[in-house]
Short mmCIF file of C-alpha atoms in Angstrom, two decimals:
data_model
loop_
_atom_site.label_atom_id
_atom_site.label_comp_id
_atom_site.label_asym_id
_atom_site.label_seq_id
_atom_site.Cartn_x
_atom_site.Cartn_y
_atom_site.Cartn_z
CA UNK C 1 -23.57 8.04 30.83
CA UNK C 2 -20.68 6.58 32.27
CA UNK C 3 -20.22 7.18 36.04
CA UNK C 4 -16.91 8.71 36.25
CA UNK C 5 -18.31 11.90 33.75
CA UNK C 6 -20.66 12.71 36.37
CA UNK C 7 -18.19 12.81 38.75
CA UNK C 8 -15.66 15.01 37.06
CA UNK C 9 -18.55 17.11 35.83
CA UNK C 10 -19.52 17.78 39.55
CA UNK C 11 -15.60 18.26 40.74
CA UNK C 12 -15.52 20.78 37.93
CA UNK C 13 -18.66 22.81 38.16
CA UNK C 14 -18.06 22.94 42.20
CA UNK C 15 -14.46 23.34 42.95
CA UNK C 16 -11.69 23.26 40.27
CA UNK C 17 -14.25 25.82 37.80
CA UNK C 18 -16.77 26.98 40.35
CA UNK C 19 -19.05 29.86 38.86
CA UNK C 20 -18.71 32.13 42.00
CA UNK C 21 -15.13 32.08 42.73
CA UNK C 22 -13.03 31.05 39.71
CA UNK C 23 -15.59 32.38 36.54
CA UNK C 24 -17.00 35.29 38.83
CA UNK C 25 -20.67 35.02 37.33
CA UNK C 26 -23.89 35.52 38.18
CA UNK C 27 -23.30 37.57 41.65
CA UNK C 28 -25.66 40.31 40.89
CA UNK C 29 -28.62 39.17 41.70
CA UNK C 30 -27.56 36.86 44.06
CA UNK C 31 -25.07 39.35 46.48
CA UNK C 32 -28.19 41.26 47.49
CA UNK C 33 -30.02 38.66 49.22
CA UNK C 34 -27.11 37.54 51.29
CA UNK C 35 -27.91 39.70 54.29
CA UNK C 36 -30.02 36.40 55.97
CA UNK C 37 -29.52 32.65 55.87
CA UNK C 38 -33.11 32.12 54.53
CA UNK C 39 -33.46 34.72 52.06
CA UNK C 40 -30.31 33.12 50.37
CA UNK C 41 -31.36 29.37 50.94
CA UNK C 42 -34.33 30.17 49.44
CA UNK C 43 -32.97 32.15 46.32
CA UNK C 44 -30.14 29.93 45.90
CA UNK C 45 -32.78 26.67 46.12
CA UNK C 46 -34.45 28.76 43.22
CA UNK C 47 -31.32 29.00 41.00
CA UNK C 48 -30.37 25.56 41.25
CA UNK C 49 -33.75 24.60 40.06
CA UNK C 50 -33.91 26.81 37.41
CA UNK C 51 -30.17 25.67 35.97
CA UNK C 52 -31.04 22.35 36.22
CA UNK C 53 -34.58 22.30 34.45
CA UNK C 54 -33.58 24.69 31.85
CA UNK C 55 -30.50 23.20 31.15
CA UNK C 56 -32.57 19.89 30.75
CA UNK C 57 -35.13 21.63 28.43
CA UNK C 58 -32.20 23.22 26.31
CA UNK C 59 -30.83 20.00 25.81
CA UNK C 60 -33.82 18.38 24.65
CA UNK C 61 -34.90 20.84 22.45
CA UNK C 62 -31.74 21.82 21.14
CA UNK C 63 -32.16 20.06 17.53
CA UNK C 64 -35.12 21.64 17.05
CA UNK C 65 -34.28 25.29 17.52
CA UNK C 66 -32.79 27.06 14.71
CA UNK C 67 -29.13 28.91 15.47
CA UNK C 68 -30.00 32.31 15.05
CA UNK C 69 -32.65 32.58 17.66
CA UNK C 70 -31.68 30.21 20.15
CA UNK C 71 -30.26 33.42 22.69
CA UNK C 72 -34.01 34.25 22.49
CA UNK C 73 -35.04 30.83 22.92
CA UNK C 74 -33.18 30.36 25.75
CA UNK C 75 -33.97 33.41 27.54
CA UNK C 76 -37.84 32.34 27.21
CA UNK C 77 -37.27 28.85 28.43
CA UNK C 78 -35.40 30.33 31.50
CA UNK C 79 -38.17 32.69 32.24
CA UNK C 80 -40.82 30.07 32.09
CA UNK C 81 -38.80 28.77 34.95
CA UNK C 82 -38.01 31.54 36.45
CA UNK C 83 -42.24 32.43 36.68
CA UNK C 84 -42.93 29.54 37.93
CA UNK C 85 -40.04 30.14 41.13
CA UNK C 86 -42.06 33.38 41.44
CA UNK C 87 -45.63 32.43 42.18
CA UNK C 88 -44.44 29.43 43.95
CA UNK C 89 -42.12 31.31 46.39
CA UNK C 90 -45.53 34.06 46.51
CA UNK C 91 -47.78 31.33 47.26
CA UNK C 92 -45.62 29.30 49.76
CA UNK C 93 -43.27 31.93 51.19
CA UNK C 94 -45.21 35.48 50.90
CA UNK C 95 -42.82 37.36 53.44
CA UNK C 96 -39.42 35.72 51.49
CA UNK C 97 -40.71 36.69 48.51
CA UNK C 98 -41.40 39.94 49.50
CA UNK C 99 -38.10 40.33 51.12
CA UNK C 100 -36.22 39.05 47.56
CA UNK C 101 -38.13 41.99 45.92
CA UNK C 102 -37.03 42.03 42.07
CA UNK C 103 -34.22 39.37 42.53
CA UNK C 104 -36.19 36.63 41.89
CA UNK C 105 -37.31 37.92 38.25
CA UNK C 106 -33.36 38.61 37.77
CA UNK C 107 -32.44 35.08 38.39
CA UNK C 108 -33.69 35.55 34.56
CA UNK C 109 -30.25 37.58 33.38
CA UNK C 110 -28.31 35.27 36.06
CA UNK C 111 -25.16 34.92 33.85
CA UNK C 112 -24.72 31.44 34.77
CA UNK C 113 -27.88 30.05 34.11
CA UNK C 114 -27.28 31.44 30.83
CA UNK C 115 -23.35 30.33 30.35
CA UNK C 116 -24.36 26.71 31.09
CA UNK C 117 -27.10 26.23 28.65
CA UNK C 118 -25.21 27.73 25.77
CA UNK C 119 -21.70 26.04 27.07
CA UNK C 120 -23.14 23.09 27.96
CA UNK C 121 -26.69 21.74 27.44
CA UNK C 122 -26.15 22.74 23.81
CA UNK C 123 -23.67 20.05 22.58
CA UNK C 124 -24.84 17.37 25.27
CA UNK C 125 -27.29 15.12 26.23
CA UNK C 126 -30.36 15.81 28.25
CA UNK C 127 -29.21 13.67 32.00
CA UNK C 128 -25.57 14.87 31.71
CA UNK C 129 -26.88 18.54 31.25
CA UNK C 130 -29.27 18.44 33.73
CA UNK C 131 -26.55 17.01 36.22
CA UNK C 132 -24.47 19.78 34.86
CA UNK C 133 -27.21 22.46 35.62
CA UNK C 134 -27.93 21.11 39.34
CA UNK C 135 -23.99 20.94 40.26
CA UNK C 136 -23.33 24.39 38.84
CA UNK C 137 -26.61 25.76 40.59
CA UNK C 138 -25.16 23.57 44.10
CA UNK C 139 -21.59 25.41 43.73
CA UNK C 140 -23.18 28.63 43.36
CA UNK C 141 -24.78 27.99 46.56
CA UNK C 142 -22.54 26.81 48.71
CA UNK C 143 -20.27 29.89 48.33
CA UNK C 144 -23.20 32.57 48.73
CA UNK C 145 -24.13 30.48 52.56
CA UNK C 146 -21.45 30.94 53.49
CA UNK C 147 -21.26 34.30 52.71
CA UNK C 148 -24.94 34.81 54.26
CA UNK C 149 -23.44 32.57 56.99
CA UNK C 150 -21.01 35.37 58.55
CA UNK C 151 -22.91 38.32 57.01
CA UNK C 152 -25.55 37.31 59.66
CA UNK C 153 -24.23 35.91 62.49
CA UNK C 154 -21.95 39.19 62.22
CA UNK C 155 -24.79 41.64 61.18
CA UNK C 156 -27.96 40.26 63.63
CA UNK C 157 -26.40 37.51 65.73
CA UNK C 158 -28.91 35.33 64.36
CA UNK C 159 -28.62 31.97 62.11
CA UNK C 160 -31.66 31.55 60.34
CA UNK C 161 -33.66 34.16 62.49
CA UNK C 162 -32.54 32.45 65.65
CA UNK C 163 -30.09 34.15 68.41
CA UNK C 164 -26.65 33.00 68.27
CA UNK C 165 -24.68 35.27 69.61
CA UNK C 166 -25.50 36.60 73.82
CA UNK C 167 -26.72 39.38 74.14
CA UNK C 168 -23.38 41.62 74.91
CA UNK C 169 -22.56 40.95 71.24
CA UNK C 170 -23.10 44.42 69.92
CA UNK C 171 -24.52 44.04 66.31
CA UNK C 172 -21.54 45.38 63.29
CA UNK C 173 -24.42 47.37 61.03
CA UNK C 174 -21.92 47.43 58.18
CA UNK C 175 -22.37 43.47 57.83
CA UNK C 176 -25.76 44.07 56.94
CA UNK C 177 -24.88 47.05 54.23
CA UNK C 178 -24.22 46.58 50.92
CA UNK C 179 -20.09 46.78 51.09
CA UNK C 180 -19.78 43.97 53.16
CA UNK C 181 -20.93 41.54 50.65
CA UNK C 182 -18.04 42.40 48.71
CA UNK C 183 -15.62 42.87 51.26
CA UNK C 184 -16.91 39.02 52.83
CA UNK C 185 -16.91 37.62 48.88
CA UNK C 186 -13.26 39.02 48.36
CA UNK C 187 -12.07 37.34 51.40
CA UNK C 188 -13.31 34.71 50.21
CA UNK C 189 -11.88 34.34 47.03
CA UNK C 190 -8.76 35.01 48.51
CA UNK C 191 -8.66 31.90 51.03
CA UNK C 192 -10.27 29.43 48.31
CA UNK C 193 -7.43 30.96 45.38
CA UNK C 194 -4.84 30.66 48.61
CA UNK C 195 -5.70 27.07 49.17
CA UNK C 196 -5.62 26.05 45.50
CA UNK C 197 -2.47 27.62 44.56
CA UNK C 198 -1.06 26.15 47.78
CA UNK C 199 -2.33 22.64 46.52
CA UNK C 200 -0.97 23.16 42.87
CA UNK C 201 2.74 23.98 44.64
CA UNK C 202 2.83 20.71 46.32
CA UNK C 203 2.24 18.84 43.27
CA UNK Y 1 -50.44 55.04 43.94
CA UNK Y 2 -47.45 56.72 43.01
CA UNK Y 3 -44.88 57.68 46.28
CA UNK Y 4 -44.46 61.01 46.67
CA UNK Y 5 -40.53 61.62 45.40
CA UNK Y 6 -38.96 64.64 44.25
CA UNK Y 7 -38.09 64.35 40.47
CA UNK Y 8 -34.72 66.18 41.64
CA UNK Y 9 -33.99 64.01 44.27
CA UNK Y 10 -34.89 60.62 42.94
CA UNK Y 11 -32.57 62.00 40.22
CA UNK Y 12 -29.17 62.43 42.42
CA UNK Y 13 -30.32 59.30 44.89
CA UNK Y 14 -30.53 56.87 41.71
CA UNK Y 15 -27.12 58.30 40.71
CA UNK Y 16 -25.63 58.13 44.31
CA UNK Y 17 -26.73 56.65 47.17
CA UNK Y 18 -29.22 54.22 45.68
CA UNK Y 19 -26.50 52.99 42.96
CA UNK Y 20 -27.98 50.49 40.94
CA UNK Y 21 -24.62 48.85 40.67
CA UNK Y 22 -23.13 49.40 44.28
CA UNK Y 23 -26.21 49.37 46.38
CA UNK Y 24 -28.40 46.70 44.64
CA UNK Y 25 -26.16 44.79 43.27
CA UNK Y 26 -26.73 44.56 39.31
CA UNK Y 27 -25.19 44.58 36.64
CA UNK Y 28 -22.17 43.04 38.31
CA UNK Y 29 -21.03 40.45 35.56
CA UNK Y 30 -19.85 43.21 32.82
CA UNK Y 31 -19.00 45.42 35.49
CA UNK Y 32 -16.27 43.38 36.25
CA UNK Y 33 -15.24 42.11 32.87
CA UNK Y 34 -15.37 45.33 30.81
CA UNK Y 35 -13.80 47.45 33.53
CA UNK Y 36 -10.43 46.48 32.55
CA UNK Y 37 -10.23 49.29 30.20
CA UNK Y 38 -11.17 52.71 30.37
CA UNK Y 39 -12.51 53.59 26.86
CA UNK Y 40 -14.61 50.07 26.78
CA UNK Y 41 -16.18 51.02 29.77
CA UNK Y 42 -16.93 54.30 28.94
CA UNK Y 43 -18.64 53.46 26.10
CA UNK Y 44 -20.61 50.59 27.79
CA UNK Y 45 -21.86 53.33 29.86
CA UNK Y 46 -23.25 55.36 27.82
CA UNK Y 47 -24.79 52.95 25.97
CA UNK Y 48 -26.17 51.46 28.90
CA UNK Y 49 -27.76 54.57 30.49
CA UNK Y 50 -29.02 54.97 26.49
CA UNK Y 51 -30.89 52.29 26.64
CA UNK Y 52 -31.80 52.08 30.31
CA UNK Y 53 -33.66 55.46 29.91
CA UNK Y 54 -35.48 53.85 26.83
CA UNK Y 55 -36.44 50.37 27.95
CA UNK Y 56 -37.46 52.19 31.03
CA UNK Y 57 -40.14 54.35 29.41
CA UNK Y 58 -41.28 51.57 27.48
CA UNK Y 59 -41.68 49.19 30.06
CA UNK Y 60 -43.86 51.39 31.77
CA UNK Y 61 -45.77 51.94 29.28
CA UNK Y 62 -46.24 48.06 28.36
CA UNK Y 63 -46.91 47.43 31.79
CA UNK Y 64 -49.55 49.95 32.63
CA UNK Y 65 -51.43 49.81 29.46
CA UNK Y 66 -51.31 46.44 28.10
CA UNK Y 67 -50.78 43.93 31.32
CA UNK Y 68 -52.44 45.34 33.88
CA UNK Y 69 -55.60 45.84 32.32
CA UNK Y 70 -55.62 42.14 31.80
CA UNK Y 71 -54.60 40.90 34.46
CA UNK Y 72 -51.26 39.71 33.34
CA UNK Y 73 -48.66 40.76 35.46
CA UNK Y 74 -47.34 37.63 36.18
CA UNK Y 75 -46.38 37.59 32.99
CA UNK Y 76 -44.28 40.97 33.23
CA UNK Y 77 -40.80 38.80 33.19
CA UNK Y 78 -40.52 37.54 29.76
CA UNK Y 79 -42.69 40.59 28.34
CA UNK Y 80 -39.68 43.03 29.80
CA UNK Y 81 -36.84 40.92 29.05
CA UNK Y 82 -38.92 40.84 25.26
CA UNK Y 83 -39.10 44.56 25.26
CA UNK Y 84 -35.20 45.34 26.12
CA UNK Y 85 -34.24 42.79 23.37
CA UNK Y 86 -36.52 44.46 21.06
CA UNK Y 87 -35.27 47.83 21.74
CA UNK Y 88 -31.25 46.58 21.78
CA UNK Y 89 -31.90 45.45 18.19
CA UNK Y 90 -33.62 48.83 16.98
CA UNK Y 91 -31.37 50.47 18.84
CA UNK Y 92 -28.29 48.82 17.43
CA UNK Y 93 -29.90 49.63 13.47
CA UNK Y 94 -30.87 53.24 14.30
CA UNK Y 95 -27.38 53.81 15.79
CA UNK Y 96 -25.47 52.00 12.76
CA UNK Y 97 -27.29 54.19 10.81
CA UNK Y 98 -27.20 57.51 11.60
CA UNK Y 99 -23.46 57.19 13.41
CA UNK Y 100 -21.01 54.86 11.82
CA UNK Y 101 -18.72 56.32 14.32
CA UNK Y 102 -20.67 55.82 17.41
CA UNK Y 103 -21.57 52.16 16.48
CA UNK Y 104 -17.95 51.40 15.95
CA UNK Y 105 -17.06 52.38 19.32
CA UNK Y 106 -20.17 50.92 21.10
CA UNK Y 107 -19.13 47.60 18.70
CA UNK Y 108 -20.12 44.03 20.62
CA UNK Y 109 -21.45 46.40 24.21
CA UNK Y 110 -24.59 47.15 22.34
CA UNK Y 111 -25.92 43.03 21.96
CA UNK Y 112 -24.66 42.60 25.59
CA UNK Y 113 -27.15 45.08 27.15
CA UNK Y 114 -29.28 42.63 27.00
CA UNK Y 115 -28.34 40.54 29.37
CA UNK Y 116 -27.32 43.30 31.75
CA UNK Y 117 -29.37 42.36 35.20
CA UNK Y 118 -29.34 46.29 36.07
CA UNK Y 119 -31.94 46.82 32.95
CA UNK Y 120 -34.11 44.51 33.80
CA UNK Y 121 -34.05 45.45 37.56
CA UNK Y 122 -34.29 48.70 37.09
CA UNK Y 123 -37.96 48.04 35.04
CA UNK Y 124 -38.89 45.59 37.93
CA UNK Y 125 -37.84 48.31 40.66
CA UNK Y 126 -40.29 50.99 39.13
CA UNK Y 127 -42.94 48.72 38.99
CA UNK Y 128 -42.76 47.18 42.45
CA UNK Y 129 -41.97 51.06 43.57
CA UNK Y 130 -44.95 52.31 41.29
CA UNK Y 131 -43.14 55.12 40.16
CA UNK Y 132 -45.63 56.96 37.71
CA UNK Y 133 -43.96 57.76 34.14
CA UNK Y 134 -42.13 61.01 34.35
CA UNK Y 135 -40.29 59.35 37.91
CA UNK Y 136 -39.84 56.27 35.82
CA UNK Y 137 -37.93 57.88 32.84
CA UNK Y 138 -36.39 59.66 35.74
CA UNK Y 139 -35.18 57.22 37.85
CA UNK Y 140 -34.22 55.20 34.45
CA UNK Y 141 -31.78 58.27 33.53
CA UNK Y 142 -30.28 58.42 36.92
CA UNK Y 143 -29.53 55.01 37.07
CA UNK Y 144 -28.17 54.48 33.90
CA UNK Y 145 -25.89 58.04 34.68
CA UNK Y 146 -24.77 56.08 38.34
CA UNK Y 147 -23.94 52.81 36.74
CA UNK Y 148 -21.60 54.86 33.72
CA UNK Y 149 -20.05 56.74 36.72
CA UNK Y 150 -19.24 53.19 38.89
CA UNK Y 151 -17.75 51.54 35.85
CA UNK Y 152 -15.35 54.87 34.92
CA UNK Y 153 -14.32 55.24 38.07
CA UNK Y 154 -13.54 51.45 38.80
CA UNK Y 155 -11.87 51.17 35.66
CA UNK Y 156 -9.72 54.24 36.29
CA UNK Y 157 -9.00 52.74 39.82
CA UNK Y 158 -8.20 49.59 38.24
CA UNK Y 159 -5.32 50.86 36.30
CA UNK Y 160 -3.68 51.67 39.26
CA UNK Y 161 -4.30 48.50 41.09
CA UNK Y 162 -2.58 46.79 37.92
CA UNK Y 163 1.13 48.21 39.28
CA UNK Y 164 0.32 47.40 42.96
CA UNK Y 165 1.50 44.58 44.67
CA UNK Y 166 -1.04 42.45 45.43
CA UNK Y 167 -1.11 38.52 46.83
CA UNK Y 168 -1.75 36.22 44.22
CA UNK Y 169 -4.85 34.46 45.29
CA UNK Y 170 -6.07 38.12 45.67
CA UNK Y 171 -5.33 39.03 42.08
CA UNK Y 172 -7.97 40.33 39.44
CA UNK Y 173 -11.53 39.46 40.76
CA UNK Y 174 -10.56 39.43 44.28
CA UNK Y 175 -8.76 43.17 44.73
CA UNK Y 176 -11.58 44.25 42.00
CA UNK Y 177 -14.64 43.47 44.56
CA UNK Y 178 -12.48 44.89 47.58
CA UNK Y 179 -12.21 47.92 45.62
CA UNK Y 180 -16.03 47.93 44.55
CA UNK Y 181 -16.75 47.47 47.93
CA UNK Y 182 -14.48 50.75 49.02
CA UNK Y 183 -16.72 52.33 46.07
CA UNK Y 184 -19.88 51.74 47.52
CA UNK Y 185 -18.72 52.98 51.31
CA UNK Y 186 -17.67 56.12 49.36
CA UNK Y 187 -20.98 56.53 47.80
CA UNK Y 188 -22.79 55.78 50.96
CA UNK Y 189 -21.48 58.94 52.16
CA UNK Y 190 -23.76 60.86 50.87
CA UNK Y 191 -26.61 58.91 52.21
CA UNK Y 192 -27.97 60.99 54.92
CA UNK Y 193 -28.82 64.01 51.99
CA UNK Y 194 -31.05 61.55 50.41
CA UNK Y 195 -32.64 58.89 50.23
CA UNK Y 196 -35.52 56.90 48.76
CA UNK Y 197 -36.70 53.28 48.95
#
């Protein structure tokens, strides 16, 4: 594949049509674990793995699935995947994996994971999808660190389980609730959007 | 094995302060894309806590009677996503044929179940939580009810976001998850009546 695909593909899938903030995908499973650094390294590590494989195995096997059941196809490829995340992350990473709970089986109905293999890895080749997969899995994951980035310096005044902040910091509990995901997601959005539309005046 | 939980309260805490939608998280994607409209999401709701209650049951049963006793619970994740397919498709042929109204109104919601995290996390929660059956239909009705009562009341507050002024970079997703995340500080409220984990 020519060189200059890949890098448009890459702009694409993490800036100009990232899944997070422009397509707004796949945040279920994924807004839960953003509470720590590590729990969302880890999870996010697993998503761009799965994307990238199963957009890879789509791609190859795509001539030889029939039409009609390829939804069902593709949901068993991505849980082959998504089983072998599981017992690696149990075997490697017991207390992470106990932390992630069910999320790690959801990264199953991730929306993205999905949108990519039927968008993508469908009508294209098997290196271009899997470059596809692992770009869209990396732009995923840069958003949700950050996210997990102020969620727990803010929440713990810790950065991957290490103090940060002295001591007089007094912990804000609602960083560690559920409503500040959406609140710090939101505010995100809106400096990203901010800075685009800012970009697209200029020109 | 099962924890000891009221059937009452596990009812109201799945509804309200353990939200399947605004304290775990799932289900997000259609959340935000069918709440646009009020009559859409209503009837995404229903069929949602329809088949939630279901796949719920089932599930359970699958995974108490046929995996565990052979030692194949790793293999839980493609046998539930399996099942909900399964029962989205007989679901979608009982309920074209006995209401031609219904199925109308449900139209392309039914198929899209399926790929609706908060089914397939609620099946996982029961069985990490080992609910035994009756909590497990249970906790699959209240969760189902809580996710139809986010998505009404989101899309209701929706339509008057529509006529607000709001910044432009802040428009549509961005406003939307502020105002989920007012939602689920609302519905925390009521988290020192109940609670389970």
């Amino acid at each position: 594949m020519a060189q200059k695909d890949m890098i448009s593909i890459a702009k694409e899938n993490l800036w100009y049509n990232n899944p997070v903030f422009i397509q707004i995908l796949g945040i279920c499973s994924t807004l839960a674990v953003t509470n720590t650094l590590i729990n969302t390294s880890i999870m996010t590590i697993g998503v761009v793995f799965v994307t990238g494989l199963s957009a890879l195995t789509v791609s190859l096997l795509k001539s030889f699935i029939p039409r009609k059941v390829r939804m069902i196809a593709q949901t068993l490829i991505i849980s082959f995947y998504v089983i072998i995340v599981d017992i690696v992350l149990r075997a490697y990473v017991p207390e992470v994996s106990r932390a992630l709970g069910p999320y790690v089986g959801l990264i199953i109905t991730n929306c993205i994971i999905m949108g990519r293999t039927e968008a993508f890895a469908q009508s294209n080749p098997p290196l271009l999808s899997l470059w596809d997969g692992i770009t869209t899995g990396v732009g995923y994951m840069y958003i949700l660190m950050m996210v997990a980035f102020v969620r727990e310096l803010l929440g713990f005044g810790t950065l991957f389980g290490f103090q940060v902040l002295p001591d007089t910091f007094i912990n804000w509990t609602i960083m560690v609730m559920p409503p500040s995901a959406f609140f710090m997601l939101a505010i995100f959005i809106w400096i990203l959007k901010g800075y685009m539309f800012r970009k697209e005046v200029k020109k | 094995m099962a924890p000891d939980v009221g059937l009452i309260s596990l009812f109201f805490a799945s509804i309200f302060t353990s939200n399947i939608l605004l304290s775990n998280f799932l289900g997000m994607c259609s959340f935000i894309s069918v709440s646009k409209d009020f009559t859409s999401s209503n009837g995404l709701g229903l069929a949602v806590t329809f088949v939630m209650t279901i796949t719920t049951a089932i599930n359970w049963l699958v995974y108490n009677y046929l995996l565990l006793p052979f030692g194949l619970e790793y293999l839980r994740y493609i046998v539930f996503i399996i099942v909900i397919a399964a029962i989205v498709q007989i679901s979608e042929m009982i309920i074209e044929r006995m209401s031609t109204n219904l199925y109308m109104s449900l139209g392309i919601f039914l198929p899209l179940i399926t790929v609706n995290c908060a089914i397939l996390g609620v099946a996982l929660f029961m069985q990490i939580r080992n609910y035994n059956f009756l909590q497990s239909i249970i906790f699959g009705l209240g969760s189902g009810l809580g996710w139809w009562l986010a998505i009404v009341s989101l899309a209701s507050i929706r339509k008057k976001v529509d006529n607000s002024p709001v910044p432009a970079p802040l428009k549509g997703p961005g406003i939307t998850l502020i105002t989920i995340g007012l939602m689920a500080m609302a519905f925390m409220g009521f988290s020192g009546m109940l609670n389970v984990q």
